[in-house]
Amino acid sequence: MANHKSAEKRIRQTKTHTLHNRYYAKTMRNAVRKLRAMTDKEEALKQFPTVQKMIDKLAIKHIIHKNKAANLKSGLIKHINELD
């Protein structure tokens, strides 16, 4: 257990931040999943900028690593280009 007031506050803050980060990471994963499930190229191209924006925001805020963000975006572009 924490011995200092500041340590107790830090524990509370960490819980809050963890919940916040988990929510946005999960939302991004669901959006990526939906985009990968799409079979219509035009619809996927419409949806891609919003997913890309989500991924970039999470990378900037260090919720996901910047290399993971780059890998996700390149994988999505490959998927979209393979659609007919």
mmCIF file of C-alpha atoms in Angstrom:
data_model
loop_
_atom_site.group_PDB
_atom_site.id
_atom_site.type_symbol
_atom_site.label_atom_id
_atom_site.label_comp_id
_atom_site.label_asym_id
_atom_site.label_seq_id
_atom_site.Cartn_x
_atom_site.Cartn_y
_atom_site.Cartn_z
ATOM 1 C CA MET A 1 0.000 0.000 0.000
ATOM 2 C CA ALA A 2 1.104 3.572 -0.669
ATOM 3 C CA ASN A 3 2.829 5.411 2.162
ATOM 4 C CA HIS A 4 2.558 8.945 0.781
ATOM 5 C CA LYS A 5 -0.344 11.134 -0.244
ATOM 6 C CA SER A 6 1.265 11.736 -3.612
ATOM 7 C CA ALA A 7 1.621 7.993 -4.196
ATOM 8 C CA GLU A 8 -2.073 7.470 -3.419
ATOM 9 C CA LYS A 9 -3.002 10.223 -5.853
ATOM 10 C CA ARG A 10 -0.723 8.720 -8.488
ATOM 11 C CA ILE A 11 -2.509 5.359 -8.109
ATOM 12 C CA ARG A 12 -5.880 7.067 -8.630
ATOM 13 C CA GLN A 13 -4.594 8.957 -11.669
ATOM 14 C CA THR A 14 -3.104 5.833 -13.185
ATOM 15 C CA LYS A 15 -6.420 3.984 -12.927
ATOM 16 C CA THR A 16 -8.240 6.849 -14.624
ATOM 17 C CA HIS A 17 -5.674 7.186 -17.401
ATOM 18 C CA THR A 18 -5.607 3.434 -17.968
ATOM 19 C CA LEU A 19 -9.384 3.309 -18.423
ATOM 20 C CA HIS A 20 -9.271 6.283 -20.773
ATOM 21 C CA ASN A 21 -6.451 4.809 -22.876
ATOM 22 C CA ARG A 22 -8.052 1.366 -22.982
ATOM 23 C CA TYR A 23 -11.315 2.851 -24.257
ATOM 24 C CA TYR A 24 -9.680 4.705 -27.143
ATOM 25 C CA ALA A 25 -7.382 1.798 -28.047
ATOM 26 C CA LYS A 26 -10.358 -0.578 -28.142
ATOM 27 C CA THR A 27 -12.370 1.872 -30.262
ATOM 28 C CA MET A 28 -9.475 2.083 -32.721
ATOM 29 C CA ARG A 29 -9.124 -1.714 -32.872
ATOM 30 C CA ASN A 30 -12.841 -2.078 -33.626
ATOM 31 C CA ALA A 31 -12.604 0.524 -36.390
ATOM 32 C CA VAL A 32 -9.623 -1.308 -37.923
ATOM 33 C CA ARG A 33 -11.531 -4.591 -37.694
ATOM 34 C CA LYS A 34 -14.549 -3.076 -39.470
ATOM 35 C CA LEU A 35 -12.343 -1.635 -42.206
ATOM 36 C CA ARG A 36 -10.600 -4.970 -42.762
ATOM 37 C CA ALA A 37 -13.989 -6.696 -43.015
ATOM 38 C CA MET A 38 -15.150 -4.380 -45.799
ATOM 39 C CA THR A 39 -15.356 -5.774 -49.314
ATOM 40 C CA ASP A 40 -16.375 -2.589 -51.138
ATOM 41 C CA LYS A 41 -13.335 -0.523 -52.167
ATOM 42 C CA GLU A 42 -15.174 2.816 -52.368
ATOM 43 C CA GLU A 43 -16.671 2.400 -48.905
ATOM 44 C CA ALA A 44 -13.272 1.399 -47.492
ATOM 45 C CA LEU A 45 -11.633 4.455 -49.085
ATOM 46 C CA LYS A 46 -14.284 6.691 -47.499
ATOM 47 C CA GLN A 47 -13.727 5.133 -44.076
ATOM 48 C CA PHE A 48 -9.911 5.059 -44.202
ATOM 49 C CA PRO A 49 -9.212 8.748 -43.373
ATOM 50 C CA THR A 50 -11.195 8.564 -40.125
ATOM 51 C CA VAL A 51 -9.437 5.357 -39.062
ATOM 52 C CA GLN A 52 -6.080 6.838 -40.032
ATOM 53 C CA LYS A 53 -6.822 9.932 -37.954
ATOM 54 C CA MET A 54 -7.698 7.737 -34.945
ATOM 55 C CA ILE A 55 -4.479 5.762 -35.274
ATOM 56 C CA ASP A 56 -2.366 8.907 -35.605
ATOM 57 C CA LYS A 57 -3.945 10.509 -32.539
ATOM 58 C CA LEU A 58 -3.227 7.434 -30.430
ATOM 59 C CA ALA A 59 0.368 7.331 -31.640
ATOM 60 C CA ILE A 60 0.888 11.024 -30.856
ATOM 61 C CA LYS A 61 -0.469 10.536 -27.337
ATOM 62 C CA HIS A 62 1.712 7.420 -26.846
ATOM 63 C CA ILE A 63 -1.249 5.112 -26.338
ATOM 64 C CA ILE A 64 0.141 2.943 -29.130
ATOM 65 C CA HIS A 65 3.698 2.934 -30.454
ATOM 66 C CA LYS A 66 4.409 4.974 -33.583
ATOM 67 C CA ASN A 67 5.751 1.899 -35.399
ATOM 68 C CA LYS A 68 2.557 -0.016 -34.613
ATOM 69 C CA ALA A 69 0.576 2.890 -36.023
ATOM 70 C CA ALA A 70 2.658 2.829 -39.206
ATOM 71 C CA ASN A 71 2.231 -0.950 -39.543
ATOM 72 C CA LEU A 72 -1.537 -0.715 -39.060
ATOM 73 C CA LYS A 73 -1.900 2.042 -41.654
ATOM 74 C CA SER A 74 0.264 0.297 -44.245
ATOM 75 C CA GLY A 75 -1.622 -2.967 -43.702
ATOM 76 C CA LEU A 76 -4.945 -1.210 -44.175
ATOM 77 C CA ILE A 77 -3.762 0.480 -47.374
ATOM 78 C CA LYS A 78 -2.595 -2.906 -48.699
ATOM 79 C CA HIS A 79 -6.007 -4.380 -47.886
ATOM 80 C CA ILE A 80 -7.822 -1.524 -49.623
ATOM 81 C CA ASN A 81 -5.619 -1.789 -52.727
ATOM 82 C CA GLU A 82 -6.313 -5.524 -52.996
ATOM 83 C CA LEU A 83 -10.073 -4.947 -53.056
ATOM 84 C CA ASP A 84 -11.821 -4.936 -56.435
#
